[in-house]
Short mmCIF file of C-alpha atoms and ligand atoms in Angstrom, two decimals:
data_model
loop_
_atom_site.label_atom_id
_atom_site.label_comp_id
_atom_site.label_asym_id
_atom_site.label_seq_id
_atom_site.Cartn_x
_atom_site.Cartn_y
_atom_site.Cartn_z
CA UNK A 1 7.19 -89.70 43.88
CA UNK A 2 7.31 -86.90 41.22
CA UNK A 3 9.36 -83.92 42.39
CA UNK A 4 6.38 -81.55 42.66
CA UNK A 5 3.67 -84.01 43.72
CA UNK A 6 1.36 -82.64 46.45
CA UNK A 7 2.89 -83.16 49.89
CA UNK A 8 -0.41 -84.36 51.35
CA UNK A 9 -2.66 -87.24 50.30
CA UNK A 10 -5.81 -86.07 48.46
CA UNK A 11 -8.91 -85.25 50.50
CA UNK A 12 -12.26 -86.66 49.40
CA UNK A 13 -14.37 -84.39 47.15
CA UNK A 14 -16.20 -81.92 49.43
CA UNK A 15 -19.63 -83.59 49.12
CA UNK A 16 -18.06 -86.78 50.54
CA UNK A 17 -15.85 -85.04 53.13
CA UNK A 18 -16.34 -85.02 56.91
CA UNK A 19 -14.62 -82.01 58.47
CA UNK A 20 -14.38 -81.01 62.13
CA UNK A 21 -13.56 -77.31 62.62
CA UNK A 22 -12.45 -76.17 66.08
CA UNK A 23 -12.83 -72.39 66.19
CA UNK A 24 -15.84 -72.25 63.86
CA UNK A 25 -17.90 -69.56 65.61
CA UNK A 26 -16.35 -66.41 64.10
CA UNK A 27 -13.72 -65.13 61.68
CA UNK A 28 -11.65 -67.47 59.52
CA UNK A 29 -13.11 -70.67 61.03
CA UNK A 30 -16.73 -69.55 60.53
CA UNK A 31 -16.08 -68.44 56.93
CA UNK A 32 -14.33 -71.74 56.15
CA UNK A 33 -17.18 -73.72 57.73
CA UNK A 34 -19.78 -71.85 55.65
CA UNK A 35 -17.89 -72.46 52.40
CA UNK A 36 -17.42 -76.17 53.19
CA UNK A 37 -21.11 -76.54 54.05
CA UNK A 38 -22.07 -74.76 50.83
CA UNK A 39 -19.78 -77.14 48.92
CA UNK A 40 -21.71 -80.08 50.40
CA UNK A 41 -19.27 -81.26 53.09
CA UNK A 42 -20.45 -82.52 56.45
CA UNK A 43 -19.02 -80.12 59.02
CA UNK A 44 -18.84 -80.40 62.81
CA UNK A 45 -18.64 -76.93 64.33
CA UNK A 46 -16.84 -76.36 67.63
CA UNK A 47 -16.04 -73.29 69.73
CA UNK A 48 -17.38 -71.94 73.02
CA UNK A 49 -20.16 -69.64 71.69
CA UNK A 50 -23.02 -71.98 70.85
CA UNK A 51 -25.30 -69.21 69.47
CA UNK A 52 -22.61 -68.18 66.97
CA UNK A 53 -22.12 -71.81 65.88
CA UNK A 54 -25.89 -72.01 65.28
CA UNK A 55 -25.70 -68.88 63.09
CA UNK A 56 -22.94 -70.47 61.00
CA UNK A 57 -24.99 -73.66 60.59
CA UNK A 58 -28.25 -71.83 59.77
CA UNK A 59 -29.90 -73.18 56.61
CA UNK A 60 -28.12 -76.54 56.73
CA UNK A 61 -29.69 -79.74 58.09
CA UNK A 62 -28.42 -81.08 61.43
CA UNK A 63 -27.24 -84.19 59.57
CA UNK A 64 -24.82 -81.97 57.61
CA UNK A 65 -23.89 -79.32 60.19
CA UNK A 66 -23.15 -80.86 63.57
CA UNK A 67 -22.92 -78.38 66.44
CA UNK A 68 -20.47 -79.50 69.10
CA UNK A 69 -19.68 -76.61 71.46
CA UNK A 70 -16.52 -76.92 73.54
CA UNK A 71 -13.59 -75.14 75.12
CA UNK A 72 -10.59 -76.80 73.48
CA UNK A 73 -8.38 -76.15 76.50
CA UNK A 74 -10.53 -78.79 78.27
CA UNK A 75 -9.09 -82.21 77.38
CA UNK A 76 -12.18 -84.10 78.57
CA UNK A 77 -14.50 -81.94 76.47
CA UNK A 78 -12.27 -82.60 73.45
CA UNK A 79 -12.33 -86.36 74.07
CA UNK A 80 -16.14 -86.36 74.40
CA UNK A 81 -16.59 -84.35 71.19
CA UNK A 82 -14.12 -86.57 69.32
CA UNK A 83 -16.08 -89.69 70.28
CA UNK A 84 -19.42 -88.11 69.32
CA UNK A 85 -18.27 -86.70 65.96
CA UNK A 86 -16.25 -89.72 64.78
CA UNK A 87 -19.03 -91.98 66.10
CA UNK A 88 -21.79 -90.10 64.25
CA UNK A 89 -19.89 -90.14 60.95
CA UNK A 90 -17.96 -93.40 61.27
CA UNK A 91 -14.71 -91.39 61.02
CA UNK A 92 -13.45 -87.97 59.95
CA UNK A 93 -11.43 -86.81 56.94
CA UNK A 94 -10.09 -83.49 58.18
CA UNK A 95 -9.74 -81.81 61.56
CA UNK A 96 -9.13 -78.08 61.17
CA UNK A 97 -7.79 -76.47 64.33
CA UNK A 98 -8.38 -72.78 63.78
CA UNK A 99 -9.07 -71.49 67.31
CA UNK A 100 -6.72 -68.91 68.72
CA UNK A 101 -6.50 -65.58 70.43
CA UNK A 102 -4.32 -62.49 70.18
CA UNK A 103 -2.99 -59.79 72.44
CA UNK A 104 -0.25 -57.28 71.71
CA UNK A 105 2.57 -57.47 74.24
CA UNK A 106 5.79 -55.49 74.40
CA UNK A 107 8.72 -56.51 76.61
CA UNK A 108 7.83 -54.12 79.45
CA UNK A 109 4.22 -55.37 79.47
CA UNK A 110 5.11 -59.05 79.93
CA UNK A 111 3.10 -60.71 82.71
CA UNK A 112 3.69 -64.43 83.24
CA UNK A 113 0.04 -65.27 84.03
CA UNK A 114 -1.20 -63.49 80.88
CA UNK A 115 1.47 -65.23 78.78
CA UNK A 116 0.36 -68.59 80.22
CA UNK A 117 -3.25 -67.83 79.33
CA UNK A 118 -2.37 -67.00 75.72
CA UNK A 119 -0.11 -70.04 75.32
CA UNK A 120 -2.85 -72.22 76.78
CA UNK A 121 -5.16 -71.24 73.91
CA UNK A 122 -2.71 -70.79 71.02
CA UNK A 123 -0.27 -73.62 71.68
CA UNK A 124 -1.60 -76.06 74.29
CA UNK A 125 -5.09 -76.00 72.74
CA UNK A 126 -3.98 -77.12 69.26
CA UNK A 127 -1.64 -79.72 70.80
CA UNK A 128 -4.48 -81.08 72.96
CA UNK A 129 -6.89 -81.16 70.00
CA UNK A 130 -4.28 -83.01 67.93
CA UNK A 131 -3.75 -85.51 70.74
CA UNK A 132 -7.52 -86.00 71.00
CA UNK A 133 -7.96 -86.97 67.33
CA UNK A 134 -4.69 -88.74 66.50
CA UNK A 135 -5.47 -92.22 67.86
CA UNK A 136 -8.69 -92.37 65.80
CA UNK A 137 -7.01 -90.96 62.66
CA UNK A 138 -4.13 -93.42 62.99
CA UNK A 139 -6.60 -96.26 63.44
CA UNK A 140 -8.45 -95.13 60.28
CA UNK A 141 -5.14 -94.98 58.40
CA UNK A 142 -6.26 -91.84 56.54
CA UNK A 143 -7.43 -88.30 57.19
CA UNK A 144 -5.65 -85.04 57.92
CA UNK A 145 -5.08 -82.35 60.52
CA UNK A 146 -4.90 -78.64 59.62
CA UNK A 147 -3.33 -76.20 62.07
CA UNK A 148 -3.86 -72.45 61.75
CA UNK A 149 -0.70 -70.65 62.82
CA UNK A 150 0.36 -67.24 61.47
CA UNK A 151 3.09 -65.45 59.54
CA UNK A 152 3.80 -63.88 62.95
CA UNK A 153 5.47 -67.20 63.73
CA UNK A 154 8.04 -66.84 60.93
CA UNK A 155 10.34 -64.49 62.87
CA UNK A 156 10.16 -62.12 65.82
CA UNK A 157 7.97 -59.05 65.27
CA UNK A 158 7.38 -56.02 67.48
CA UNK A 159 4.25 -56.24 69.69
CA UNK A 160 4.01 -60.03 69.13
CA UNK A 161 6.13 -61.02 72.12
CA UNK A 162 3.93 -63.94 73.25
CA UNK A 163 1.63 -64.37 70.24
CA UNK A 164 4.63 -64.78 67.91
CA UNK A 165 6.19 -67.36 70.22
CA UNK A 166 2.94 -69.36 70.31
CA UNK A 167 2.67 -69.34 66.51
CA UNK A 168 6.37 -70.16 65.96
CA UNK A 169 5.86 -73.13 68.29
CA UNK A 170 2.82 -74.22 66.30
CA UNK A 171 4.72 -74.03 62.99
CA UNK A 172 7.47 -76.24 64.41
CA UNK A 173 4.84 -78.63 65.81
CA UNK A 174 3.11 -78.92 62.42
CA UNK A 175 6.41 -79.57 60.60
CA UNK A 176 7.37 -82.34 63.00
CA UNK A 177 3.86 -83.78 62.98
CA UNK A 178 4.02 -83.97 59.18
CA UNK A 179 7.24 -85.98 59.24
CA UNK A 180 5.74 -88.51 61.67
CA UNK A 181 2.31 -88.81 60.08
CA UNK A 182 2.88 -88.67 56.33
CA UNK A 183 4.55 -92.12 56.24
CA UNK A 184 1.46 -93.43 58.07
CA UNK A 185 -0.92 -92.18 55.40
CA UNK A 186 -2.13 -89.04 57.20
CA UNK A 187 -1.92 -85.45 55.98
CA UNK A 188 -0.87 -82.33 57.89
CA UNK A 189 -1.65 -78.80 56.72
CA UNK A 190 0.04 -75.71 58.16
CA UNK A 191 -2.07 -72.61 57.50
CA UNK A 192 -0.29 -69.27 57.87
CA UNK A 193 -2.54 -66.28 57.23
CA UNK A 194 -1.38 -62.69 56.88
CA UNK A 195 -3.83 -60.02 58.07
CA UNK A 196 -7.49 -61.07 57.86
CA UNK A 197 -10.40 -58.85 58.95
CA UNK A 198 -12.00 -60.71 61.89
CA UNK A 199 -13.01 -59.92 65.49
CA UNK A 200 -9.40 -60.81 66.40
CA UNK A 201 -7.85 -58.07 64.24
CA UNK A 202 -10.68 -55.55 64.72
CA UNK A 203 -8.81 -54.61 67.93
CA UNK A 204 -5.69 -53.55 65.99
CA UNK A 205 -5.23 -49.80 65.84
CA UNK A 206 -2.60 -49.74 63.10
CA UNK A 207 -3.22 -49.96 59.35
CA UNK A 208 -2.89 -53.63 58.49
CA UNK A 209 -1.03 -54.21 55.21
CA UNK A 210 -2.67 -56.46 52.56
CA UNK A 211 -5.74 -56.97 54.76
CA UNK A 212 -8.19 -59.53 53.30
CA UNK A 213 -11.68 -60.65 54.31
CA UNK A 214 -12.39 -63.90 56.15
CA UNK A 215 -14.21 -65.14 53.02
CA UNK A 216 -11.08 -64.56 50.92
CA UNK A 217 -9.02 -66.39 53.56
CA UNK A 218 -11.48 -69.31 53.47
CA UNK A 219 -11.19 -69.48 49.66
CA UNK A 220 -7.40 -69.65 49.95
CA UNK A 221 -7.66 -72.35 52.63
CA UNK A 222 -10.01 -74.49 50.54
CA UNK A 223 -7.78 -74.09 47.46
CA UNK A 224 -4.68 -75.06 49.47
CA UNK A 225 -6.42 -78.09 50.97
CA UNK A 226 -7.56 -79.19 47.53
CA UNK A 227 -4.00 -78.77 46.17
CA UNK A 228 -2.58 -80.92 49.00
CA UNK A 229 -0.09 -78.20 49.96
CA UNK A 230 1.70 -78.60 53.31
CA UNK A 231 1.85 -74.85 53.94
CA UNK A 232 -1.12 -72.72 52.93
CA UNK A 233 -0.15 -69.06 53.22
CA UNK A 234 -2.00 -65.99 52.03
CA UNK A 235 -2.30 -63.34 50.72
CA UNK A 236 0.82 -64.12 48.75
CA UNK A 237 1.60 -60.44 48.03
CA UNK A 238 2.22 -60.16 51.79
CA UNK A 239 3.43 -63.63 52.79
CA UNK A 240 6.00 -64.12 50.01
CA UNK A 241 8.03 -61.00 50.94
CA UNK A 242 7.84 -62.10 54.59
CA UNK A 243 9.27 -65.47 53.61
CA UNK A 244 12.23 -63.68 52.02
CA UNK A 245 12.80 -61.72 55.24
CA UNK A 246 13.20 -65.09 56.99
CA UNK A 247 16.56 -65.69 55.33
CA UNK A 248 18.06 -62.28 56.15
CA UNK A 249 20.88 -62.19 58.71
CA UNK A 250 19.72 -60.72 62.05
CA UNK A 251 21.54 -57.39 61.57
CA UNK A 252 19.67 -56.72 58.32
CA UNK A 253 16.37 -58.18 59.60
CA UNK A 254 16.25 -56.06 62.77
CA UNK A 255 17.18 -52.88 60.84
CA UNK A 256 14.55 -53.50 58.17
CA UNK A 257 11.74 -54.28 60.61
CA UNK A 258 12.63 -51.15 62.60
CA UNK A 259 12.49 -49.07 59.43
CA UNK A 260 9.17 -50.65 58.35
CA UNK A 261 7.35 -50.42 61.69
CA UNK A 262 9.12 -47.57 63.48
CA UNK A 263 9.34 -49.92 66.50
N1 LIG B 301 -7.14 -62.55 61.65
C1 LIG B 301 -5.87 -62.55 61.30
O1 LIG B 301 -5.34 -61.58 60.76
C2 LIG B 301 -5.04 -63.76 61.59
C3 LIG B 301 -3.74 -63.78 61.05
C4 LIG B 301 -2.93 -64.88 61.29
C5 LIG B 301 -3.42 -65.94 62.04
N2 LIG B 301 -4.69 -65.90 62.55
C6 LIG B 301 -5.15 -67.04 63.34
O2 LIG B 301 -6.36 -67.51 62.79
C7 LIG B 301 -7.10 -68.15 63.80
C8 LIG B 301 -8.54 -67.65 63.76
O3 LIG B 301 -8.52 -66.29 64.10
P1 LIG B 301 -9.60 -65.23 63.59
O4 LIG B 301 -8.84 -64.09 63.08
O5 LIG B 301 -10.61 -65.87 62.75
O6 LIG B 301 -10.18 -64.78 65.00
P2 LIG B 301 -11.59 -64.91 65.71
O7 LIG B 301 -12.67 -64.45 64.82
O8 LIG B 301 -11.41 -64.26 67.02
O9 LIG B 301 -11.76 -66.49 65.88
C9 LIG B 301 -11.17 -67.21 66.92
C10 LIG B 301 -11.92 -68.51 67.04
O10 LIG B 301 -11.28 -69.28 68.07
C11 LIG B 301 -12.29 -69.74 68.95
N3 LIG B 301 -11.71 -69.96 70.27
C12 LIG B 301 -10.95 -69.11 71.00
N4 LIG B 301 -10.67 -69.66 72.20
C13 LIG B 301 -11.26 -70.88 72.20
C14 LIG B 301 -11.33 -71.91 73.16
N5 LIG B 301 -10.73 -71.81 74.34
N6 LIG B 301 -12.02 -73.04 72.85
C15 LIG B 301 -12.63 -73.16 71.64
N7 LIG B 301 -12.60 -72.21 70.70
C16 LIG B 301 -11.91 -71.08 70.98
C17 LIG B 301 -13.33 -68.63 68.95
O11 LIG B 301 -14.57 -69.12 69.38
P3 LIG B 301 -15.28 -68.86 70.80
O12 LIG B 301 -14.91 -67.50 71.26
O13 LIG B 301 -16.73 -69.05 70.46
O14 LIG B 301 -14.76 -69.96 71.67
C18 LIG B 301 -13.37 -68.32 67.46
O15 LIG B 301 -14.18 -69.27 66.80
C19 LIG B 301 -6.38 -67.89 65.12
O16 LIG B 301 -5.60 -69.02 65.46
C20 LIG B 301 -5.48 -66.71 64.77
O17 LIG B 301 -4.32 -66.65 65.58
C21 LIG B 301 -5.51 -64.83 62.35
#
């Protein structure tokens, strides 16, 4: 294999692609779904809010935009949707697991039940969705899974006590998944956004550096998928410096983050 060959096998051209997006009702997932539909892909749209999924699908025929509402923390609902979507299309080329939630937590605010609830959505949900589609993808012998984590999973950050742990876990999961699945012909994409303006970040009261729109995030995701990159991270002006911080020794890292955030 050439040294800089794409890490993932190529996806079909969008007009031939069948994509299932979990977390397609708002924000990054909705913007990505709209762009894929506009590019001619068949897209199955999942999340809990059916009315919002309908809005995303508006203007596209039901044969192209399949609405499959579900709560992805419900394993049976995931299994039912997997059977319906793969059955309707005779397979699936890409499962994008975008769904997630966010809550700021500092050490003195830690409540075990709240932490469980967040981990259930941000970590157990993606793991359950992966488990629901893997047997069919392995049987196909092709296709890919994309997992949306966050740069907040790179290293510890103030206010991200539980969110950061969930996203760090998801990054590790995606890396390990890649090593198992690539030799079997499947692709794995790890998507690490910086700050994106969505209902999730609209709650933030601080000024978010390098904030981009959900449409810009979707463009970066589509470009990364097309390039076959394992990690798709954006905007680079924010994520590249954060990657450098990853290699700092703890003493320097803690001091720098304190100076940057005041926390
Ligand atoms: N925005 C950012 O700055 C940013 C940065 C880094 C990473 N991310 C990650 O990007 C992903 C998308 O976030 P976003 O910013 O686009 O936020 P968002 O607009 O709040 O979207 C979250 C999506 O997840 C779905 N979802 C949540 N719980 C679900 C459940 N139990 N079952 C099914 N779907 C569920 C929501 O749909 P329903 O409510 O309809 O179920 C919605 O479609 C998240 O994983 C987030 O952690 C975001």
